[in-house]
Coordinates of C-alpha atoms and ligand atoms in Angstrom, one line a residue:
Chain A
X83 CA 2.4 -8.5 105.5
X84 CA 1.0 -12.4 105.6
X85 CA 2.7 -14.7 103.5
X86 CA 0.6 -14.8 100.4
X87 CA 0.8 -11.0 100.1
X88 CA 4.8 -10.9 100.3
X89 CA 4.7 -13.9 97.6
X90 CA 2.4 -12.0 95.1
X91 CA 4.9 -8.9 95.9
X92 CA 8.1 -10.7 95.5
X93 CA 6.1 -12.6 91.5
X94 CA 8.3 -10.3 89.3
X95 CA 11.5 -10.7 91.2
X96 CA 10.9 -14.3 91.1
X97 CA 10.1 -14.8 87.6
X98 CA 13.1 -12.6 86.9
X99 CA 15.6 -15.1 89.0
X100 CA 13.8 -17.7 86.9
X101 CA 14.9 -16.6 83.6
X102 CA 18.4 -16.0 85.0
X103 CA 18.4 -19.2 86.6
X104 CA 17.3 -20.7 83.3
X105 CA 20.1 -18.4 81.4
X106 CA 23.1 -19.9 83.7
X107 CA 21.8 -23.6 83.2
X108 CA 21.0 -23.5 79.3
X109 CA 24.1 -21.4 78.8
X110 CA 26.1 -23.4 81.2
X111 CA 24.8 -26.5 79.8
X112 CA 25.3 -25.7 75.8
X113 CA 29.0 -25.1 76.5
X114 CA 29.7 -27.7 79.1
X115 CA 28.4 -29.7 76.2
X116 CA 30.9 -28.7 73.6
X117 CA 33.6 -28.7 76.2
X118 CA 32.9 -32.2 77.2
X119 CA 32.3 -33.0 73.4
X120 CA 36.2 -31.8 73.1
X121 CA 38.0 -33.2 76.1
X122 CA 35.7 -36.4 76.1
X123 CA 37.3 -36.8 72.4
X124 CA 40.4 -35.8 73.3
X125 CA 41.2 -38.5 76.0
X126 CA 41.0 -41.1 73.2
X127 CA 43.8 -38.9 70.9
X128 CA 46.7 -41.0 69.5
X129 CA 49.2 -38.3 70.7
X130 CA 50.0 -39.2 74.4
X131 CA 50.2 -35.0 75.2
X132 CA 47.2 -34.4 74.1
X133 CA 45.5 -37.7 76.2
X134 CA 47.9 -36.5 79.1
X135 CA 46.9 -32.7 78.8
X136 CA 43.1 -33.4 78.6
X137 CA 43.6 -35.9 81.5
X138 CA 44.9 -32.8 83.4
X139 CA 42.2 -30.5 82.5
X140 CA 39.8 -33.1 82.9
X141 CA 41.2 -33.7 86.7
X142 CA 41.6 -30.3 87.6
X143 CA 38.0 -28.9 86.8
X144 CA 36.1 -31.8 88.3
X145 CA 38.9 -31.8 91.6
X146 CA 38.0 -28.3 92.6
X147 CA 34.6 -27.2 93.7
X148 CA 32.4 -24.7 91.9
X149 CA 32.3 -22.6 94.1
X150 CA 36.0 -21.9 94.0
X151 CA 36.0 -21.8 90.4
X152 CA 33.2 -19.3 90.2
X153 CA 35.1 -16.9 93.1
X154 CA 38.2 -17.6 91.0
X155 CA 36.8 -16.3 87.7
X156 CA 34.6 -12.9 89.4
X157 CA 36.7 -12.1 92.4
X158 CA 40.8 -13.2 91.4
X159 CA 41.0 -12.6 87.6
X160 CA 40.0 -9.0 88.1
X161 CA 42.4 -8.5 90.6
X162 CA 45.0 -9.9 87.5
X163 CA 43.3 -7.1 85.3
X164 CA 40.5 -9.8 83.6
X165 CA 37.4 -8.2 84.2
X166 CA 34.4 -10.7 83.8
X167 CA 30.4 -10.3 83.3
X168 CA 29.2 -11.7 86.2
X169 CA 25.8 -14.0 83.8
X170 CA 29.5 -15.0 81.8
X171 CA 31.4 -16.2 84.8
X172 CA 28.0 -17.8 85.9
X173 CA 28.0 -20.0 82.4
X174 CA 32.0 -20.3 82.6
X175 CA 32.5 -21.7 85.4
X176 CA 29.7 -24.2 84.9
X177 CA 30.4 -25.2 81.3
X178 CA 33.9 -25.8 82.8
X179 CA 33.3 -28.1 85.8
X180 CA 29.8 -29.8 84.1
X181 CA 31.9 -30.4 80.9
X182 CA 34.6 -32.0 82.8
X183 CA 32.6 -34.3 84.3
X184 CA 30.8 -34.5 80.7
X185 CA 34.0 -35.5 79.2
X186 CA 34.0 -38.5 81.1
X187 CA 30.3 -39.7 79.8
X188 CA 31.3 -38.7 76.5
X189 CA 34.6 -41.3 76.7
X190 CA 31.8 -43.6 78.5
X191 CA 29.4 -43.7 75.8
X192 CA 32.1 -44.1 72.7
X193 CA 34.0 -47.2 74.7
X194 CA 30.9 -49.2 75.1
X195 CA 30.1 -49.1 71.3
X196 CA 31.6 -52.4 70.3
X197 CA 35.0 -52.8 68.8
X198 CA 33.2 -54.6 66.0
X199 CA 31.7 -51.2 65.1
X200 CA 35.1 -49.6 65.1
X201 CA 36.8 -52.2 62.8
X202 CA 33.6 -52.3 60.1
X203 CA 33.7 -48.8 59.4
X204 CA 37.6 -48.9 59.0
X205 CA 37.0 -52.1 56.8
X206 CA 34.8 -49.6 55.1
X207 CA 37.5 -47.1 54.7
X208 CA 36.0 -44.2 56.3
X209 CA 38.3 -41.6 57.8
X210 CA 38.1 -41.0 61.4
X211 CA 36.2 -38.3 61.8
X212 CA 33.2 -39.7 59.3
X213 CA 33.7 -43.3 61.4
X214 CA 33.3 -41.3 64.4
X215 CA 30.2 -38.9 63.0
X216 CA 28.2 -41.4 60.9
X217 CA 28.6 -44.6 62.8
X218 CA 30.3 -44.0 66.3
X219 CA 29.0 -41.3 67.8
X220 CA 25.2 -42.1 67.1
X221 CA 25.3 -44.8 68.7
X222 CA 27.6 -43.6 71.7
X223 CA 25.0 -40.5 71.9
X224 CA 22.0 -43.0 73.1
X225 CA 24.3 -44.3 75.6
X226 CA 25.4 -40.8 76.7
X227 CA 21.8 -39.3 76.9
X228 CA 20.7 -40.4 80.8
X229 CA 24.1 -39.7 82.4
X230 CA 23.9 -35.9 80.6
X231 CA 20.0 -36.0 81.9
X232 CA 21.8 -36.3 85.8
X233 CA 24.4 -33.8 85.1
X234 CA 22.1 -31.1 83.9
X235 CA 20.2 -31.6 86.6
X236 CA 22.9 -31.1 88.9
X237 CA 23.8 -28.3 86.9
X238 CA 20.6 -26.8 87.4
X239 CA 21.6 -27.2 91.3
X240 CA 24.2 -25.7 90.9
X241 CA 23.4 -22.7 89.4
X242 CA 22.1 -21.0 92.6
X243 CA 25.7 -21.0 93.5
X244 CA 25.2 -18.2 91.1
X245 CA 24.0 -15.3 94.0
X246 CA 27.5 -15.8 95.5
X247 CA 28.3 -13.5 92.3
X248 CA 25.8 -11.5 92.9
X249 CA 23.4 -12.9 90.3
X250 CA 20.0 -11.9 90.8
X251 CA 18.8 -15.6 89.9
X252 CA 15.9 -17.7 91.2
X253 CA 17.7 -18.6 94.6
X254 CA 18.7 -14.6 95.4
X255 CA 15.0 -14.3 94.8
X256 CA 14.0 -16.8 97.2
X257 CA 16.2 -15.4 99.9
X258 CA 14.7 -11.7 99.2
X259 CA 11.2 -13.5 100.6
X260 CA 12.7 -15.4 103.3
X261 CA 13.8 -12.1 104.6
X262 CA 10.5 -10.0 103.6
X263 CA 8.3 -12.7 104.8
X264 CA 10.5 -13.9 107.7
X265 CA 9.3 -17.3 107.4
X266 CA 12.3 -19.4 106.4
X267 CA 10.3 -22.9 105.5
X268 CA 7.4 -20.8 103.4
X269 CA 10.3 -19.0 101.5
X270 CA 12.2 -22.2 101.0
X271 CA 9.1 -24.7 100.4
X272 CA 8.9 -22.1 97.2
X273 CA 12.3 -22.6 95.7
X274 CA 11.9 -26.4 96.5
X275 CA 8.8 -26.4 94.5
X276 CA 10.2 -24.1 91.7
X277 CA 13.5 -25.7 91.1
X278 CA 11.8 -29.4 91.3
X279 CA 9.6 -28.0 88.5
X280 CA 12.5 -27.0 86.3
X281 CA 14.5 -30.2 87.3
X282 CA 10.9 -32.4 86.2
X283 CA 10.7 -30.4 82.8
X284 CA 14.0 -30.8 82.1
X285 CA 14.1 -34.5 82.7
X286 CA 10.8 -35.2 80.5
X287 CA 12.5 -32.8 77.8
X288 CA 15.7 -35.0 77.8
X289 CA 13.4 -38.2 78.3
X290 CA 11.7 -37.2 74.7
X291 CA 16.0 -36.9 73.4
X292 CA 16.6 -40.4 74.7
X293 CA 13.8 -42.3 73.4
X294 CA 14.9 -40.9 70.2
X295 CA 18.5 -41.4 70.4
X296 CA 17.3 -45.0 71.3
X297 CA 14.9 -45.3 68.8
X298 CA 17.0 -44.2 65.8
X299 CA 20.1 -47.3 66.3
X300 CA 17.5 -50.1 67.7
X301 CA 14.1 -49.2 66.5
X302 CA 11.1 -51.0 68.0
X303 CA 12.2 -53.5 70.9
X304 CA 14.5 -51.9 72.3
X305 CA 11.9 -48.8 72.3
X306 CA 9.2 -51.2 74.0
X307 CA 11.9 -51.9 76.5
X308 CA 12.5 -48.6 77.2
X309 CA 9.2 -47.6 77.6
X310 CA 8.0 -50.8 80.1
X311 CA 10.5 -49.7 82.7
X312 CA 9.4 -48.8 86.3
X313 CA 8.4 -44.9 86.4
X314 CA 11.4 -43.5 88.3
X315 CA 11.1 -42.4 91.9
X316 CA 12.7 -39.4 92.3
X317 CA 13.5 -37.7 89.1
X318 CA 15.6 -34.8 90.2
X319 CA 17.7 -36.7 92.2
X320 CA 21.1 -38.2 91.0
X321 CA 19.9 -41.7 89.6
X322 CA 22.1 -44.1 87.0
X323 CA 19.0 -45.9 85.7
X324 CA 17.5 -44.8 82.3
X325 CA 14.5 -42.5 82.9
X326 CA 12.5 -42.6 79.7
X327 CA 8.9 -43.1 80.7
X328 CA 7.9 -40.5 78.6
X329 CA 4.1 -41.3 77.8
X330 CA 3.1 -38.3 76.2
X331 CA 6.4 -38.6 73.8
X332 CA 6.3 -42.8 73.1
X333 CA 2.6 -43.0 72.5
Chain B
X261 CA 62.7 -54.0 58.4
X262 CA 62.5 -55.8 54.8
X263 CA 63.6 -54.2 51.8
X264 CA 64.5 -57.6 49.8
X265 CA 61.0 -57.4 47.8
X266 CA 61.1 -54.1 45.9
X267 CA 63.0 -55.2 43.4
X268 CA 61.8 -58.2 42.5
X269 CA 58.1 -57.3 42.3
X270 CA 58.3 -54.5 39.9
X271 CA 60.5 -57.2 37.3
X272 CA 57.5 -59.5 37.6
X273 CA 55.0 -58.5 34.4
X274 CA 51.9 -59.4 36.7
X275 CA 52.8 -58.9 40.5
X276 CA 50.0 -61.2 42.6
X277 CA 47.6 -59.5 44.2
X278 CA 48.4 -60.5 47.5
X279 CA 52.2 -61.4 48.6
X280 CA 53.1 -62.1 52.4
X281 CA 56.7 -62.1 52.8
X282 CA 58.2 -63.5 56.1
X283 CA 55.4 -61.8 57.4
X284 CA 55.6 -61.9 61.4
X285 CA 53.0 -61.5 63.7
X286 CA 53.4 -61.3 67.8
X287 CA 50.6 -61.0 70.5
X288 CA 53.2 -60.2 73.4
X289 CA 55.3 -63.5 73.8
X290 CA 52.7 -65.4 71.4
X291 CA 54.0 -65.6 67.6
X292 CA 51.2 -66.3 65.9
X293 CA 52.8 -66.0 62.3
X294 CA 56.4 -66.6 62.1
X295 CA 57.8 -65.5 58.8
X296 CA 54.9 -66.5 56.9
X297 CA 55.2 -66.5 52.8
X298 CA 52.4 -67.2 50.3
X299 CA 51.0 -65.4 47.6
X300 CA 47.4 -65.6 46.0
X301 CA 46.9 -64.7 42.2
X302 CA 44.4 -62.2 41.0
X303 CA 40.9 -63.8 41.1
X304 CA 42.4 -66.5 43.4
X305 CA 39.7 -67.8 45.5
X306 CA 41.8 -69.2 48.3
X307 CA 40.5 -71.0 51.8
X308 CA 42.8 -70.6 54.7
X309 CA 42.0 -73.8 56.6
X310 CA 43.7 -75.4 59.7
X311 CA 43.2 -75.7 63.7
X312 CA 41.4 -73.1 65.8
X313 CA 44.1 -70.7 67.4
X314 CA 46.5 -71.2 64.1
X315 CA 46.2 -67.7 62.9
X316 CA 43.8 -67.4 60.3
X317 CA 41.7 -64.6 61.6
X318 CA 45.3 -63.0 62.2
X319 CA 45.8 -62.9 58.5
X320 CA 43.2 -61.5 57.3
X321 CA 43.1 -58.7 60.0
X322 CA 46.1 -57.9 59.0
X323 CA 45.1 -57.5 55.2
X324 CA 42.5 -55.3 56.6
X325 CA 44.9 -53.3 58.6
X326 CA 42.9 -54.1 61.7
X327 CA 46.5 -55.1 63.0
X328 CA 50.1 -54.3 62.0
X329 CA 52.4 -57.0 61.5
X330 CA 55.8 -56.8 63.5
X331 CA 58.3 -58.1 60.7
X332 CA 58.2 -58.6 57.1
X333 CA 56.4 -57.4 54.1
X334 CA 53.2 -57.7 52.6
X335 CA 52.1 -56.2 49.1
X336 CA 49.0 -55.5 47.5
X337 CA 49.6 -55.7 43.6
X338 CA 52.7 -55.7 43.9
X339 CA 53.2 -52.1 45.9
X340 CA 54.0 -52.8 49.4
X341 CA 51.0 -52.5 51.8
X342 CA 51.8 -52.6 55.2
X343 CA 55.3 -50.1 54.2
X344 CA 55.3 -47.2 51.5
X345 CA 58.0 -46.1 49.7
X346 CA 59.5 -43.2 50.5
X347 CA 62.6 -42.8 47.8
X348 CA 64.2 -46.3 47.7
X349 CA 63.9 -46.6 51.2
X350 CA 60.3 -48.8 53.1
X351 CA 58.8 -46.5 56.0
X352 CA 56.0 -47.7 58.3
X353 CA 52.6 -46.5 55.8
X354 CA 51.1 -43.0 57.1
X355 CA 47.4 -43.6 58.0
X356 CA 46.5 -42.0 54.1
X357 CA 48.5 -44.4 52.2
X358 CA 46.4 -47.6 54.1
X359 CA 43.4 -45.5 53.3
X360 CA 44.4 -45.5 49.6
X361 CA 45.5 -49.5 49.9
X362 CA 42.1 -50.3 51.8
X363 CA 40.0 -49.0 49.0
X364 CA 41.3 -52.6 47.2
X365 CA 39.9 -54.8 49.9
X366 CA 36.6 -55.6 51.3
X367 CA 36.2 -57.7 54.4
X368 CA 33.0 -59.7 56.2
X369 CA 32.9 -60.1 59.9
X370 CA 31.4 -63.2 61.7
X371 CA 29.7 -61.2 64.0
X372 CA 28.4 -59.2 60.9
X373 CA 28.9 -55.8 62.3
X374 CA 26.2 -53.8 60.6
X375 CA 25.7 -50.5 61.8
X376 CA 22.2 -50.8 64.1
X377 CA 22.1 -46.8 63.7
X378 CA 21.9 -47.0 59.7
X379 CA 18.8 -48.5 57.7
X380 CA 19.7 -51.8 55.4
X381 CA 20.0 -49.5 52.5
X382 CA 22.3 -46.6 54.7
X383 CA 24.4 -49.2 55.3
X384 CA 25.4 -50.4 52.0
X385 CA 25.3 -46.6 50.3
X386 CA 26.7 -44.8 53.6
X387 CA 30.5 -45.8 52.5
X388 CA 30.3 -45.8 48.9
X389 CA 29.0 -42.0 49.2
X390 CA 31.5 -40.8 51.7
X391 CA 34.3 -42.0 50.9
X392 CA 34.2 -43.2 47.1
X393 CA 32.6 -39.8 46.1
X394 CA 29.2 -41.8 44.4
X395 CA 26.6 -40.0 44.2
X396 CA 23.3 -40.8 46.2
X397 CA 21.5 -41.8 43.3
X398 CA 24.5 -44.0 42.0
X399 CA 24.7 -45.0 45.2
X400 CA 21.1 -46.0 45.4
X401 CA 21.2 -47.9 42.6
X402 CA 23.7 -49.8 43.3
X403 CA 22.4 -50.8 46.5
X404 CA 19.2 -51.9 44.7
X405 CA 21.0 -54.1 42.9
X406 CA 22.8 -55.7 45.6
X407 CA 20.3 -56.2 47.3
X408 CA 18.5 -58.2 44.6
X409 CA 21.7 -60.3 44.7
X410 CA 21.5 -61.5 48.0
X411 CA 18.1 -62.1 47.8
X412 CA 16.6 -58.7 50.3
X413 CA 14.7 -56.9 47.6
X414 CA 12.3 -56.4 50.2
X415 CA 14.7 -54.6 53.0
X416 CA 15.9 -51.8 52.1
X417 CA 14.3 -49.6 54.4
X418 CA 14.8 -52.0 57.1
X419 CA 16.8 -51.5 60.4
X420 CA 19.6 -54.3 60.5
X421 CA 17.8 -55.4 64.6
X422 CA 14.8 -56.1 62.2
X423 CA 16.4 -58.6 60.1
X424 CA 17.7 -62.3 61.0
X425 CA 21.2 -63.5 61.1
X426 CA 21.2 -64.9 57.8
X427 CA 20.1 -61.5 56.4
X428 CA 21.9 -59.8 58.1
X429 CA 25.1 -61.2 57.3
X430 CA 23.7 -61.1 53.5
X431 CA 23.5 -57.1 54.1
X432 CA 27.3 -57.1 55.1
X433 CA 27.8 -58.8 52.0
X434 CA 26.4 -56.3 49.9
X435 CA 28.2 -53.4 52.2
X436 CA 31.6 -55.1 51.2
X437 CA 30.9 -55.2 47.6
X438 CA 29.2 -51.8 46.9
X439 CA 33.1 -50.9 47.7
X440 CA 33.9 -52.2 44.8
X441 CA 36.9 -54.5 46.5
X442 CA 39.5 -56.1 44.4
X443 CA 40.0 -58.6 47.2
X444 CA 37.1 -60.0 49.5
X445 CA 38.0 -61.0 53.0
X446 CA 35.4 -63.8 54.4
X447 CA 36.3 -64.6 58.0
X448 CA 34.1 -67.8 59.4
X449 CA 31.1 -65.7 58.1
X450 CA 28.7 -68.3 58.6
X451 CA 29.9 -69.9 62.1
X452 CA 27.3 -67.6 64.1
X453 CA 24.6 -68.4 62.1
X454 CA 22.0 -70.8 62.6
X455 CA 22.7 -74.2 60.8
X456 CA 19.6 -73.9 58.5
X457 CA 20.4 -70.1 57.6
X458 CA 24.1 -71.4 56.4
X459 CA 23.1 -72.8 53.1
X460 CA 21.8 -69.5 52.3
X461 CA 24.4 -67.4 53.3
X462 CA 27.0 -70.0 51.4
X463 CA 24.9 -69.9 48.1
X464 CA 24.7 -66.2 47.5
X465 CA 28.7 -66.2 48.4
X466 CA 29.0 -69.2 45.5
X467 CA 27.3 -67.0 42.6
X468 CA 29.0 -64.1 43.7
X469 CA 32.2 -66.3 43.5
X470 CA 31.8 -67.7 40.2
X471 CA 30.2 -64.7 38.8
X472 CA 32.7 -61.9 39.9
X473 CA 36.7 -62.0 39.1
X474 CA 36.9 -60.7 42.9
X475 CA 40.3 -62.5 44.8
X476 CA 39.2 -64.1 47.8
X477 CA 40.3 -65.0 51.0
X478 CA 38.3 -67.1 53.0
X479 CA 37.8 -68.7 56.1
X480 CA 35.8 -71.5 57.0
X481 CA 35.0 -74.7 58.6
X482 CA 32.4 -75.7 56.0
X483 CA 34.9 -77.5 53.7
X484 CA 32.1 -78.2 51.1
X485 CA 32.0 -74.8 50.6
X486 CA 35.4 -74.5 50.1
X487 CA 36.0 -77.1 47.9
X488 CA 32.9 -75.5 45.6
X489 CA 34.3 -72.2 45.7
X490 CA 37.8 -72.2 45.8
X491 CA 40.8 -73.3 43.8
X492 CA 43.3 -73.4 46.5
X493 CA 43.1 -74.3 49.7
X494 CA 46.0 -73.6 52.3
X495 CA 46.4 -75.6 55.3
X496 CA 48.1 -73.8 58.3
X497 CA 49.5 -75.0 61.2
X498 CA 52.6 -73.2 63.9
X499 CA 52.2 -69.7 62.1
X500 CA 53.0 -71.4 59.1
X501 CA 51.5 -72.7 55.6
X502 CA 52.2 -77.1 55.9
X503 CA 50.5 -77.8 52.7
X504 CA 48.4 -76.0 50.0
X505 CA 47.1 -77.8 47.2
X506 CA 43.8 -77.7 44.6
X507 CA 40.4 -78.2 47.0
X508 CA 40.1 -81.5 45.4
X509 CA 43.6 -83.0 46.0
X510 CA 43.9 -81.5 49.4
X511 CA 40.5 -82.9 50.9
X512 CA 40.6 -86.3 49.3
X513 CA 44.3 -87.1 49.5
X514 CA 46.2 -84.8 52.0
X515 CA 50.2 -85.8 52.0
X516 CA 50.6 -84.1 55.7
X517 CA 50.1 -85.8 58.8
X518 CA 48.8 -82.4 60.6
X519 CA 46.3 -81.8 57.3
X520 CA 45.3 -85.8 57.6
X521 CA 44.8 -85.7 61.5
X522 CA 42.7 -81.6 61.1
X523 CA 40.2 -83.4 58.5
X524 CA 40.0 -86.3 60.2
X525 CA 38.0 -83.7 62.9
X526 CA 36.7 -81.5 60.8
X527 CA 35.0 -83.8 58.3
Ligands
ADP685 N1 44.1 -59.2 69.9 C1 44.8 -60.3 70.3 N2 45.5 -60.2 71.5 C2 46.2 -61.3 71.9 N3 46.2 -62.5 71.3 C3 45.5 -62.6 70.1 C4 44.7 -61.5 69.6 N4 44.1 -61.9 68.5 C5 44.5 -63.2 68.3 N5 45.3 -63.6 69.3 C6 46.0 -64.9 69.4 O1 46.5 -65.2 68.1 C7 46.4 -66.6 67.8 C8 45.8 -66.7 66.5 O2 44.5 -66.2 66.5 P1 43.5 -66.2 65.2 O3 44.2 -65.5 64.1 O4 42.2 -65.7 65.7 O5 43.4 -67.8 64.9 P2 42.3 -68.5 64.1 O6 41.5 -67.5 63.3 O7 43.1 -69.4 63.2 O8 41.5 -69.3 65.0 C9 45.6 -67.2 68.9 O9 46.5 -67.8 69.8 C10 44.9 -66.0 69.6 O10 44.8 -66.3 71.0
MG686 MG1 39.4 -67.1 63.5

């Protein structure tokens, strides 16, 4: 069987991997979200054991590796009677390391909105929570935005972790042809291309959430800024600058 | 912790609106305010004047519980602000009572502080909404109105990076008031403005001075303003008051050396 034949063959299972690749980073992505929404909040508590706690939690999710974590939850809990879907372990284990590391953008972004910020809307008499939802948080969220577009891409990465738990996702799929076709770089020159696609949609999807994060607390310049930076290089690699060249979005 | 106030202040018919009683104030091993006393009358207009460094943005941050004092007592109408009562005894205020002794006070920062995320008009409704309970169309209105007074009909729908320092700073004006404040904190509110933008800013703060009954506390270097606006001016020096007098008396014929010497700069 030539190449092409065993790829057309091996379409469904592919696709299928797709979708469960894109179930383990959306799901692991929503949640890592709201975990890193909690702990990234709770490192800047008043109560010194809840700071110290989250700092714990914080430490212990980003100091051990995926992989463990994801053995942890499929292969040791059951053997302590916890018996986990293997798709839910998949999203668990990366909502918990990807929201760790989340937390730590989250306490980014709200620190660099200016103190001044803070001490108007006290001045103003809001409570805490409405200072931190109507004036804070907007604001931190444009600064947050590129930092969460890296770490979902990593995410994405990481997700073929995912066969180890024996997921049928896009990277199980990939292996299935490298052993049908056996032609290792063919096999692997298509998950390259497949997860670089994903990565490059993601990015210009969470492009189009920054230049409106951006847009909605600066309005025009700051847009126009935004928008005359250099085209980024390589956009599903790990990269601090802003990526927001997102001409089909701005114009 | 003081206690020596209470009874006095409920004895007094009309308690002042604003009472600092050997009010101390420590940044580490730096007193800034060292058992500081004064007290300012209801629809006071009072300039805190004196050297760079003296404490003057100290007071007024504390007034806007942006810091807590470390001795002393200060009250707001005569009920104690930085302490609440609990029985006969003063406890350290929970964060609800200062939300309940804010709602009297209004403050304008130098830097203006607007909120870039909000529109001109978000900005001045946002707070009286959320946390007063208008409604938006109340809230509206008001704005409106405001914004007529400080001269930025024209603005509402404006984002605050749209507008110049002048307006801006005009906008945090109207913010302050659509709270309704019984006192108005005005810390060097034009010093990071443009020299020719000043005059502006000043002017809409002298009609809302002489047309409002609002208290106010204010900082500021431009001592023409101060003598138009306000009828006491206190001149401090150490962490402490070394002379107050009437704008007049103080700027033409100060009787302290350090208030002689601080004009003599200023001036
Ligand atoms: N947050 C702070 N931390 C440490 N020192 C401070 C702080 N705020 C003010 N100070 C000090 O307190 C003193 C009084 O400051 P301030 O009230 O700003 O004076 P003024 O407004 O009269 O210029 C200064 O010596 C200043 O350095
Ligand atoms: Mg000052």
């Amino acid at each position: 069987m030539n190449n092409v034949d065993a790829f057309i063959a091996a379409l469904p299972g592919i696709g299928r991997g797709i979708l469960v690749t894109l179930e383990l980073t959306l799901g692991g992505a929503v949640f890592a979200f709201l975990i890193a929404l909690a702990l990234g909040l709770a490192t800047r508590s008043r109560l010194l054991l809840v700071r110290g706690a989250t700092r714990i939690v914080i430490e212990f999710f980003r100091g051990t590796s995926l992989l463990v974590q994801l053995f942890w939850l499929f292969y040791v809990l059951p053997l302590l009677g916890i018996r986990l879907d293997s798709l839910f372990c998949g999203i668990l284990a990366l909502a918990l390391n990807y929201g760790a590391y989340g937390a730590e953008v989250v306490r980014g972004g709200i620190s660099a909105v200016s103190i001044g910020q803070f001490e108007a809307s006290r001045a103003l008499n809001f409570t805490s929570w409405q200072r931190m939802r109507r004036v804070i948080f907007p604001q931190a969220w444009a600064q947050m935005v590129p930092p969460f577009t890296n770490l979902l891409i990593q995410l994405l990465k990481g997700t073929a972790l995912a066969t180890f738990i024996l997921l049928h996702d896009l990277n199980f799929f990939i292996n299935e042809l490298r052993r049908s076709t056996g032609d290792t770089l063919f096999a692997y020159g298509i998950g390259l291309v497949i997860y670089f696609v994903i990565a490059y949609l993601l990015t210009l999807g969470m492009n189009a959430v920054e230049v409106r994060a951006k847009n909605r607390i600066a309005a025009g310049p700051t847009l126009r800024e935004v928008m005359g930076l250099k085209p980024p290089k390589a956009r599903s690699q790990i990269d601090q600058t802003p990526r927001s060249r997102m001409t089909g979005v701005i114009s | 912790m003081p206690t020596k106030s209470a009874a006095r202040t409920t004895a007094v018919p009309e308690p002042p609106r604003i009472q600092f009683e050997g009010v101390v104030k420590k940044f580490g091993l730096n007193t800034v305010l060292d058992g500081l006393d004064f007290s300012v009358a209801r629809g006071d207009r009072v300039t805190l004047i004196g050297p760079s460094g003296s404490g003057k943005t100290t007071i007024l941050r504390l007034l806007m519980t942006l810091e807590e004092a470390n001795g002393g007592l200060i009250s707001i109408d005569g009920e104690p602000f930085t302490h609440e009562r609990k029985g006969k005894r003063l406890v350290a205020a929970s964060e609800k009572y200062k939300r309940r002794m804010r709602t009297k006070i209004g403050m304008v920062f130098q830097q203006f502080n607007l909120f870039p995320n909000m529109t001109v008009r978000e900005n001045i409704t946002e707070a009286p909404q959320h946390v007063l309970g208008q409604s938006k169309d109340v809230a509206n209105m008001r704005a409106t109105e405001l914004l007529a007074q400080v001269g930025l009909e024209g603005k509402a729908d404006a984002h605050p990076s749209q507008l110049s320092g002048g307006q801006q700073q005009r906008v945090a004006i109207a913010r302050a008031l659509a709270m309704e404040p019984k006192i108005l904190l005005l810390d060097e509110v034009t010093s990071s403005l443009d020299p020719e933008i000043v005059a502006e800013v000043l002017a809409i703060l002298r009609d809302i001075a002489l047309s409002t009954d609002i208290t106010m506390l204010i900082v500021t270097h431009e001592m023409q303003f101060a003598r138009d606006v306000s009828n006491r001016v206190l001149m401090f020096d150490g962490g402490r008051i070394v002379e107050e007098d009437e704008p007049e008396a103080i700027f033409t014929n100060p009787r302290e050396k350090r208030t002689q010497d601080f004009l003599k700069a200023v001036l």
